[in-house]
XYZ file of C-alpha atoms in Angstrom:
568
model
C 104.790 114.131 86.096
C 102.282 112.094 88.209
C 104.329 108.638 87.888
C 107.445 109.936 88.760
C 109.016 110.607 92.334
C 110.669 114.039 90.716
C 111.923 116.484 88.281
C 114.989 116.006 89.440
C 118.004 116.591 86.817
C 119.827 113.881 84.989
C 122.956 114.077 85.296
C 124.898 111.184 87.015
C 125.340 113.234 90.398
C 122.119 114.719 90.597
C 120.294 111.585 90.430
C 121.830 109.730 92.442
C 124.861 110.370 95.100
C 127.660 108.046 94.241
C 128.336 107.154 97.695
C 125.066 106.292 98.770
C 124.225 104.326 95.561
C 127.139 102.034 95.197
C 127.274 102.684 91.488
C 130.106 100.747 89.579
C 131.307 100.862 86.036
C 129.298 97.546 84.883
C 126.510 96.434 86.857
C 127.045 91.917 87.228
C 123.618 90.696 85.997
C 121.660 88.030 87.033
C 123.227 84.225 85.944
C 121.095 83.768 83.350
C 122.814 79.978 82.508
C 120.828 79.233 85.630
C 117.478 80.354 84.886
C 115.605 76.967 83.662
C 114.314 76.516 80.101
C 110.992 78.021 79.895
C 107.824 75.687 80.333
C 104.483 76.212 79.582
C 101.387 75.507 82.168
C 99.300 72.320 81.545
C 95.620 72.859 79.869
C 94.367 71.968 83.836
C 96.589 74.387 85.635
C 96.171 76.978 83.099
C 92.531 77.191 84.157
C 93.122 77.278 88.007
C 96.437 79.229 88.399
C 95.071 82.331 89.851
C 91.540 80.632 91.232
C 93.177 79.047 94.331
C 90.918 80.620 97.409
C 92.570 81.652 100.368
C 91.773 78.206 102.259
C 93.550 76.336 99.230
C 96.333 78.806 99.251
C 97.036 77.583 103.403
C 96.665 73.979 102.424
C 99.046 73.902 99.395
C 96.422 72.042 97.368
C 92.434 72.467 96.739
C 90.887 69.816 98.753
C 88.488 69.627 95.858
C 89.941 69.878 92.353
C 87.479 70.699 89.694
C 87.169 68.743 87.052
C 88.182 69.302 83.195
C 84.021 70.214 82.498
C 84.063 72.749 85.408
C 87.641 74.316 84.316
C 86.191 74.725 80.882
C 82.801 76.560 82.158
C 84.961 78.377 84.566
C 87.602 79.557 81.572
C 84.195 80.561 79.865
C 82.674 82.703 82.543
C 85.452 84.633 83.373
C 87.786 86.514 81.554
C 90.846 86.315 83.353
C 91.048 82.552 83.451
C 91.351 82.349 79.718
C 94.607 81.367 78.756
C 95.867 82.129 75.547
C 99.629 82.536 75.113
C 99.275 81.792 71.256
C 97.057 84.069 70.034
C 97.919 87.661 68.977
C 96.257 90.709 69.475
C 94.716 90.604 66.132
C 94.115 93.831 63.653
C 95.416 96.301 66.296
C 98.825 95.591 66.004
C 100.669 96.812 62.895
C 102.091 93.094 62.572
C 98.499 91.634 61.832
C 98.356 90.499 58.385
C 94.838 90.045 58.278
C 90.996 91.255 59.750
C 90.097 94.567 59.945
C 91.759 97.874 58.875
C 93.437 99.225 62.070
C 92.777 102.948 63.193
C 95.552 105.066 61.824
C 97.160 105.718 65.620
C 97.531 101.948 66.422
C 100.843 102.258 63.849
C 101.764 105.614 64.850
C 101.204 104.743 68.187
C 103.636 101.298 68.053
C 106.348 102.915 65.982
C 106.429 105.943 69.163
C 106.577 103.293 71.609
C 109.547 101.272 70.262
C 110.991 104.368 69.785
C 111.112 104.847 73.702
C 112.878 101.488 74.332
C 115.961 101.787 76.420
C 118.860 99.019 76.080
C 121.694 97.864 77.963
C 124.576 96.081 76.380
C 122.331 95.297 73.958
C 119.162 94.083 75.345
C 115.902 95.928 75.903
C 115.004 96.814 79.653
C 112.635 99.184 79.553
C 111.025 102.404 78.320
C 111.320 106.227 79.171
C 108.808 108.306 80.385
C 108.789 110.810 77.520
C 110.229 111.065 74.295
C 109.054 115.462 74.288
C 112.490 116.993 72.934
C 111.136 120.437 73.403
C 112.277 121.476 76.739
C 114.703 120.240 79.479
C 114.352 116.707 79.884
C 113.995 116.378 83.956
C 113.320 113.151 84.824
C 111.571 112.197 81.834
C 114.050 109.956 80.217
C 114.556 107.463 83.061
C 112.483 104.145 83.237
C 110.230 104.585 85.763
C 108.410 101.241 87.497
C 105.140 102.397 87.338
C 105.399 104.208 83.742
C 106.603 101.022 82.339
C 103.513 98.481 83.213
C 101.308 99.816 80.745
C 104.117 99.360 78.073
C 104.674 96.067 79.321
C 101.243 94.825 79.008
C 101.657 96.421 75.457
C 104.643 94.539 74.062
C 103.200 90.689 76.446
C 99.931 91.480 74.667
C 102.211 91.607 71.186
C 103.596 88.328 72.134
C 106.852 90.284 72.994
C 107.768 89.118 76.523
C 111.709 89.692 76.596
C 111.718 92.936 77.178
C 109.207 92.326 80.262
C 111.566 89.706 81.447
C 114.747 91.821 81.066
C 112.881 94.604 82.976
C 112.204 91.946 85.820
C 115.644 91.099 85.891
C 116.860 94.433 86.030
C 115.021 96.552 88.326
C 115.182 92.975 91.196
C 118.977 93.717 90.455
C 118.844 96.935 91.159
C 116.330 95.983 94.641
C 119.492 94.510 96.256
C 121.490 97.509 96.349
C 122.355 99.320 99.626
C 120.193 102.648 99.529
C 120.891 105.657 101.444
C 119.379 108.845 101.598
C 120.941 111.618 103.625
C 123.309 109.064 105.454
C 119.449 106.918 106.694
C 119.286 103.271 104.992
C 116.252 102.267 103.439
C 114.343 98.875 103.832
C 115.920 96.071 102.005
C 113.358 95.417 99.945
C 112.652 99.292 98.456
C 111.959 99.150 94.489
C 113.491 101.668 92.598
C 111.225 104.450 91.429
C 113.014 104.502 88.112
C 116.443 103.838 86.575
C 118.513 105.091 83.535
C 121.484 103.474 81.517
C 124.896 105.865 81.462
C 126.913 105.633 78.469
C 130.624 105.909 78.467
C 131.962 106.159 75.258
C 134.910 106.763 76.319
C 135.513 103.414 78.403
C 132.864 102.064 76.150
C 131.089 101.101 79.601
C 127.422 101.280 80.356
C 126.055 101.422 84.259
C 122.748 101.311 85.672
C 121.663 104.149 87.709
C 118.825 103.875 90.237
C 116.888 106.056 92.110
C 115.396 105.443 94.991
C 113.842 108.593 96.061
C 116.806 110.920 96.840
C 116.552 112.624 94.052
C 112.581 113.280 93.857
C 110.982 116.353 94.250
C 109.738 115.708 97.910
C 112.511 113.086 98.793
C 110.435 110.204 99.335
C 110.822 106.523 98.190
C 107.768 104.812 96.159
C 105.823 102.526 98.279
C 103.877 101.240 94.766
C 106.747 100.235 92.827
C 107.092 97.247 94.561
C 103.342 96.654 94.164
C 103.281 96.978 90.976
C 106.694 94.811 90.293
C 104.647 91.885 91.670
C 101.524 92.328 89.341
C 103.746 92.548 86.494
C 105.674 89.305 87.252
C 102.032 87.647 88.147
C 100.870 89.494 84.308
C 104.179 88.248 82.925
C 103.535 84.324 84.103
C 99.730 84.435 83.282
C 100.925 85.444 79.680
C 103.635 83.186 79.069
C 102.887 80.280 80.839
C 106.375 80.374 81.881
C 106.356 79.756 85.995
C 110.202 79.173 85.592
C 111.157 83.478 86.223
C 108.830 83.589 89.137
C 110.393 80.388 90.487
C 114.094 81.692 90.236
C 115.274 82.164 93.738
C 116.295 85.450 93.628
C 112.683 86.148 92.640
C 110.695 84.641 95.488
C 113.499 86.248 97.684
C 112.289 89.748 95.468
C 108.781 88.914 96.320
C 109.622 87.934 99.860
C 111.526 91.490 100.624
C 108.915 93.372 99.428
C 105.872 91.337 101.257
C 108.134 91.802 104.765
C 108.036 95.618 104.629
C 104.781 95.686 103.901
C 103.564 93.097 106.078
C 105.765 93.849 109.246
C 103.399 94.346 112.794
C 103.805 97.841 114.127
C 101.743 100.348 116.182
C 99.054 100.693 113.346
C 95.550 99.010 114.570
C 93.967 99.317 110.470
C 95.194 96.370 108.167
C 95.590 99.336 105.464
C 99.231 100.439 104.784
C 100.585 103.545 105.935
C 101.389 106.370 103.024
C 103.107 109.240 103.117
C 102.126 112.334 100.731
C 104.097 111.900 97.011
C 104.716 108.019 97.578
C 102.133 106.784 94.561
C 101.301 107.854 91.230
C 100.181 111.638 92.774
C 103.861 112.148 93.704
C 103.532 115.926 95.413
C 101.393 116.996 98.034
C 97.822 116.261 97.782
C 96.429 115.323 100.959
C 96.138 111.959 100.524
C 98.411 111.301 103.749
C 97.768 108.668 105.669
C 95.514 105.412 103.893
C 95.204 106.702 100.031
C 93.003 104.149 98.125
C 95.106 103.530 95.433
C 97.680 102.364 98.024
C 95.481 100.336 99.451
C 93.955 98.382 96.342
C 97.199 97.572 94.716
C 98.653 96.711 98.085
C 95.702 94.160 98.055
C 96.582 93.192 94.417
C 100.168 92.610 94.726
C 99.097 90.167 97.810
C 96.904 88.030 95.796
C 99.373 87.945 93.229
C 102.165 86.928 95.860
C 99.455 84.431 96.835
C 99.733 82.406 93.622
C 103.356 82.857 92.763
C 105.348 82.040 95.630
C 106.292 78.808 96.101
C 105.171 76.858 98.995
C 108.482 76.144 100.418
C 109.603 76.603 104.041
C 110.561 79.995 103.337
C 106.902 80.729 101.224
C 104.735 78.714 103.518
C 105.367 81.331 106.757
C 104.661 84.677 103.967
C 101.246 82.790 102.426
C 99.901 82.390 106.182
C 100.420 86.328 106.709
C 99.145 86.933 103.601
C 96.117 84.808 103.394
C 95.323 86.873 107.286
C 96.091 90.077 106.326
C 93.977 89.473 102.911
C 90.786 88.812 104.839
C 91.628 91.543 107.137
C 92.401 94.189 104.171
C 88.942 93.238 102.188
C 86.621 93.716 105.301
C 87.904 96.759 106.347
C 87.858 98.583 102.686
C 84.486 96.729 101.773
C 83.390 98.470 105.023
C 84.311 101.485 105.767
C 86.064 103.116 102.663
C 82.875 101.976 100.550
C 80.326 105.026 99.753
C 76.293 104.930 98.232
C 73.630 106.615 98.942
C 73.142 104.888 101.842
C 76.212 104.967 103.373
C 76.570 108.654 102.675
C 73.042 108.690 104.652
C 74.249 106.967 107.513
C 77.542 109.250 108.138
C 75.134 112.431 107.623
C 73.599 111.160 110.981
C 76.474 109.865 112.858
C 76.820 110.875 116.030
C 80.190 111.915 117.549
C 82.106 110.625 120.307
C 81.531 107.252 120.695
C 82.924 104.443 122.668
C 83.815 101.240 122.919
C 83.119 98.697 119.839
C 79.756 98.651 119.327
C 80.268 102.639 118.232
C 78.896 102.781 114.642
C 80.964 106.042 113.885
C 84.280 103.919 114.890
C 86.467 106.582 113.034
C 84.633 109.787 115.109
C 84.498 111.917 111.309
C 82.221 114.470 112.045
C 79.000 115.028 109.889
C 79.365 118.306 109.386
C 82.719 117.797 107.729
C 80.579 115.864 104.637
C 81.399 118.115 101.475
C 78.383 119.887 99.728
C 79.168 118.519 96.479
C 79.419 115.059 97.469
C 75.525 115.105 97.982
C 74.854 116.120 94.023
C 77.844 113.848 93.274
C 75.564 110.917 94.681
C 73.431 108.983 92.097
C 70.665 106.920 93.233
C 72.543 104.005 92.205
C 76.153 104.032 92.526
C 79.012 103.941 94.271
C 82.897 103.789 95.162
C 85.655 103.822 97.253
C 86.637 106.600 99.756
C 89.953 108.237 98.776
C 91.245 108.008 102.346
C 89.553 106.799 105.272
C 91.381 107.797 109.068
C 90.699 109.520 112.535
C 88.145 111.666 112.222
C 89.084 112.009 108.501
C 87.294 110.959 105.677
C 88.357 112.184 101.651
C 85.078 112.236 99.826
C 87.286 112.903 97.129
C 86.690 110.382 93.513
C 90.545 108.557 92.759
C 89.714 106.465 89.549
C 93.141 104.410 89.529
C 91.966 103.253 92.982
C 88.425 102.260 91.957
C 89.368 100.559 89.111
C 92.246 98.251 90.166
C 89.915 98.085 93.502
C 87.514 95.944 90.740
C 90.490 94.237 88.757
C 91.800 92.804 92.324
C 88.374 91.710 93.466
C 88.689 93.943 95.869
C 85.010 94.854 95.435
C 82.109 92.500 95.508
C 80.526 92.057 91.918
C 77.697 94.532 93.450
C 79.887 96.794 94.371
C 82.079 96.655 91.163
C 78.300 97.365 89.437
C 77.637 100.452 91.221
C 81.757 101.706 90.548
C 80.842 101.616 86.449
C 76.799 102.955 87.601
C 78.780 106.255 88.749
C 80.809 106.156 85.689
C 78.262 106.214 83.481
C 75.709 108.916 85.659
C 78.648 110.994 86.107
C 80.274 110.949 82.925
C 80.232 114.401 82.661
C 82.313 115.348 85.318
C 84.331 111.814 85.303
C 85.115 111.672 81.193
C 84.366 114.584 79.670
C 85.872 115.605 76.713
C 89.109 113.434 77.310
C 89.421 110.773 79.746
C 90.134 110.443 82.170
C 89.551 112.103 85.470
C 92.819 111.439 87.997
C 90.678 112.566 90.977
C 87.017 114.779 91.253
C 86.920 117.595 92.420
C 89.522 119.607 92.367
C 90.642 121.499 95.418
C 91.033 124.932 94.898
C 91.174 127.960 96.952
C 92.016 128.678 100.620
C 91.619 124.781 100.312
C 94.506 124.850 97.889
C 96.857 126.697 100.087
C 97.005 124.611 102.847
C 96.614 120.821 101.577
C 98.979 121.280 98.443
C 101.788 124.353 99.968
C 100.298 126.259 96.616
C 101.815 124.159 94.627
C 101.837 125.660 91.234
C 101.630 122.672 89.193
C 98.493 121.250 90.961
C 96.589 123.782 90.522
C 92.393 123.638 90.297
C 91.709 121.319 87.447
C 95.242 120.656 86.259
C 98.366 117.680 86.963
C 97.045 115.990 90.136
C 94.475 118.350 91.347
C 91.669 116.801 88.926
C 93.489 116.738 85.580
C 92.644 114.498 83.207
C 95.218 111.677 82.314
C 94.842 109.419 78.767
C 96.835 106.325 80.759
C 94.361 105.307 82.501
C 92.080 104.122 79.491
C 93.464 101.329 79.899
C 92.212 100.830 83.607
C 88.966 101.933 82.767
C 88.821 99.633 79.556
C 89.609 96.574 81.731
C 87.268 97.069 84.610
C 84.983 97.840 81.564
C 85.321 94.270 80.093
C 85.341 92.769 83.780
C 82.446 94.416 85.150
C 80.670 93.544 81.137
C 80.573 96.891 80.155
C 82.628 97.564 77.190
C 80.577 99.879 75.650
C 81.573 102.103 78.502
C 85.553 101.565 77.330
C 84.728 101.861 73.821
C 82.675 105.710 74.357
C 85.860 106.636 76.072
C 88.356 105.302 73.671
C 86.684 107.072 70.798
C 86.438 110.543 72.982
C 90.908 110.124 73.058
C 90.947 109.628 69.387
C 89.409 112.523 68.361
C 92.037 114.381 69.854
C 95.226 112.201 71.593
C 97.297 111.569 68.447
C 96.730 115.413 67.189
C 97.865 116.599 70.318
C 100.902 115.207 70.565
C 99.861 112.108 72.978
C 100.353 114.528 76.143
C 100.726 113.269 79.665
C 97.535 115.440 81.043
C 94.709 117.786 80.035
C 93.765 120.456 82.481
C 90.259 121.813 82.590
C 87.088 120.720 84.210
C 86.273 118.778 80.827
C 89.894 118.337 79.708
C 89.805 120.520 77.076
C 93.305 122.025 76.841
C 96.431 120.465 77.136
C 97.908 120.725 80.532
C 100.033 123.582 80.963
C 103.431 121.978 81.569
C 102.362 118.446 80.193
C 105.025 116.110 78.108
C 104.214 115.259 74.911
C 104.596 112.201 73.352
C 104.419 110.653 76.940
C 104.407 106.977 76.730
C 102.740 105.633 79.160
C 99.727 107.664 77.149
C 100.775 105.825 73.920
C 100.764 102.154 75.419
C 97.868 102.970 77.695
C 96.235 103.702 74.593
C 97.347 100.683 72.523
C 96.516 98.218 75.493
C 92.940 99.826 75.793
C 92.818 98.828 72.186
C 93.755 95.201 72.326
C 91.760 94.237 75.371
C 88.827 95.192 73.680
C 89.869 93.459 70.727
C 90.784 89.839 72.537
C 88.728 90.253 76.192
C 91.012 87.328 76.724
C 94.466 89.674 77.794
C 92.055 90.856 80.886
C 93.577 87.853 82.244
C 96.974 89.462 82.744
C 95.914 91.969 85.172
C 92.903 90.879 86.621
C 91.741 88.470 89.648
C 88.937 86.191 89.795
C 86.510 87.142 93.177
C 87.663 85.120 95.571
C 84.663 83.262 97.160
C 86.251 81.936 100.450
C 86.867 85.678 101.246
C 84.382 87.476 104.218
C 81.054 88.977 103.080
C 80.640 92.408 103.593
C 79.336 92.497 107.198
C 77.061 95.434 108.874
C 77.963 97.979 111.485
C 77.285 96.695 115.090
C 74.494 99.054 116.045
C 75.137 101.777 118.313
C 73.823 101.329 122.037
């Protein structure tokens, strides 16, 4: 399963060593006497939370505070500074009394989501992966970080934040435990990949057991789960209006632990993070060693997320400088030279080889003749998007759409560039939809090709899991860059193309096939994070509004994209 670090088996010793995990019988929570009543954001800040630029963000304060007329325009023009922790999500949620009659998933699809809640001593924290009874279970019935954000954004959308909260809660709790694999100690501030709750009936106990890689299939820890830990707590706050769980101590530490393993200096001369095969969502071998995209744009996400939520403190003040560098740093560099149209693909046709010193316009020596065939067909004469990895002399041509689409919910990419992302869409539908959305990558890799980038690996084969299968979660990505970019109409084409098909089948985790025809050959069914991808791709298009969970307003004090120095 793409989200998860494993198929590793579930029993207590198999997922996680007992002496490297420092499991006891209860698990102490988090004081919760101390956490502060909630509080909701004024009408001005609610307008301005996430619109601080970079410059403001150094200062502490915006040297020029707009007034109540420009907050309103501003809240008008842009999607994600609408703040509306009242409303519901209307007709699409089987609680909605009133409005239109609701497709006949949206209920189906809520009652199987609530049926994948998982509680401890009594609270919710989370959902599994799968609810598919009809083989062995694997991994599939642990909460998994990354699974869980789409189900998140399901129930804060429903006005049902606890469980989001709880999940917080937990998985920071589980952050501070010592992790070891194979005797080595991890960074301090690792995120779990996933967790599951033991029962004990017995001692009528229940314990919390984490893994943090050592059981996955390729033994390596998630560098996104941290990532996307931050954009939920950001998503959480934004929906709430409560600032009071970001401001809990052990929270900005949380944030803080993350931010210094991903920020700490090193021998690397890119400001892109370093990724190791099986880290993200494609969690086996892939080739996407080294700078992956998706790594890359949530990395940039979570830090303009840390941006607004921690507190400007001694501790916060030294982490917003680093991040407000590294930020202009990141967004140059991918603007630059992971971005590909016509053009561009042009210019590296010609490149010449070898060059020197930094006026070299080939500053990454990839050699032209290295430029896939199909990448010149894949072209439309308007359109674009982001490189799936960009290093020495190594450039991956290859389409990732969870990349590309949080690279426009981050403002990541310029408006134009955003523009030409949803232009490719829509020219290459065909290959990029088909008959169930949604592409993970294009193309697939197949052949001699095959053998040597995945180890011919059996489950990522051409057209199938990884290797250009086609995954129902990320409707919901593609719905919200829809509504960001204004293209809904895009989002709603898509959404109808799952319908005819995603509730009959069983709500699988993938299709296989160049169109995604058939249901992927060892696919889950009843996967969740298909069901609440589904249902949030629903409500955003319902109430535009929730875009403001999980998107960022462009950041105008950020660099311009800036040409090439020409080559001498």
């Amino acid at each position: 399963m793409s989200t998860h670090s494993g198929d590793a088996s579930n029993n207590g010793s198999s997922i996680r060593n007992i002496d490297s995990c420092n499991s006891v019988a209860e698990l102490e929570d988090i004081d919760f006497s101390r956490l502060p009543r909630p509080r909701n954001l004024n009408i001005e800040r609610q307008g301005s939370y996430d619109e601080r630029s970079l410059t403001e963000a150094q200062l502490g304060f915006s040297p020029h505070p707009p007034s109540r007329a420009e907050n309103f325009f501003r809240a008008l023009e842009h999607f994600d500074s609408i703040f509306s922790p009242s409303k519901r999500s209307g007709f699409t949620t089987p609680r909605s009394p009133f409005g239109q009659v609701p497709h006949p998933m949206i209920a189906e699809a809520w009652d199987a989501l609530r049926r994948t809640l998982v509680h401890f001593r009594g609270q919710p924290v989370g959902t599994i992966a799968a609810l598919d009874n009809s083989d062995e279970k694997l991994n599939y019935d642990q909460v998994f970080v990354r699974d869980f954000v789409p189900s998140a954004l399901a129930f804060l959308m429903n006005r049902e934040p606890e469980i989001v909260k709880n999940f917080i809660l937990k998985t920071l709790r589980l952050q501070s435990w010592e992790k070891k694999i194979d005797r080595f100690q991890l960074g301090e501030g690792v995120m779990p990949a996933s967790f599951k709750v033991l029962h004990d009936p017995v001692r009528n106990t229940e314990t919390l057991i984490a893994d943090f890689g050592e059981s996955a299939i390729g033994r390596v820890a998630p560098i996104d789960s941290g990532f996307w830990w931050i954009i939920l707590l950001r998503a959480y706050t934004k929906s709430t209006g409560d600032t009071s769980l970001s401001e809990m101590p052990e929270c900005q530490k949380g944030m803080r632990l993350i931010l210094s393993l991903c920020l700490s200096e090193g021998f690397d001369t890119f400001p892109t993070l370093l990724c190791a095969d099986g880290c993200s969502m494609i969690d086996r071998r892939m080739g996407v060693y080294g700078y992956p995209i998706e790594i890359q744009a949530l990395f940039f996400m979570a830090l303009r997320c840390a941006l607004v939520l921690l507190k400007h403190d001694a501790e916060g003040k030294e982490f917003v400088e680093r991040i407000v560098k590294r930020l202009h740093a990141l967004s140059y560099h991918m603007r630059n030279y992971f971005w590909l149209d016509l053009k561009q693909l042009n210019d590296i046709y010609r490149y010449k080889t070898e060059e020197y010193s930094h006026t070299a316009v080939n500053k990454f020596n990839v050699m032209p003749d290295s430029l896939p065939e199909w990448v010149f067909d894949f072209m439309p004469v308007s359109g674009g998007y982001f490189l799936g990895n960009v290093g020495p002399s190594n450039m991956d041509f290859r389409w990732f759409c969870l990349g590309n689409c949080i690279a426009i919910l981050s403002s990541l990419a310029t408006p134009e560039q955003a523009t030409k992302i949803m232009d490719l869409i829509e020219s290459r539908w065909h290959e990029l939809v088909g008959e169930m959305p949604l592409k993970v990558c294009y193309p697939a890799i197949e052949g001699h090709e095959w053998r040597i980038v995945t180890g011919c690996d059996p489950k990522n084969t051409r057209w199938s899991y990884h290797n250009g299968g086609s995954w129902p979660v990320l409707l919901w990505l593609l719905t919200a860059a829809c509504i960001k970019t204004g293209r809904p109409q895009i989002a709603r084409r898509a959404i109808e193309l799952a319908e005819q098909r995603l509730s009959k089948d069983g709500w699988p985790e993938y299709y296989d096939g160049k169109l995604g025809r058939f249901i992927g050959k060892q696919a889950r069914k009843y996967q969740t994070w298909s069901i609440a991808g589904y249902l949030v791709a629903k409500m955003m298009l319902e109430d535009p509004s929730h875009l403001g969970m999980i998107s960022l307003e462009e950041d105008k004090q950020m660099k311009p994209v800036l040409k090439r120095s020409a080559s001498f």
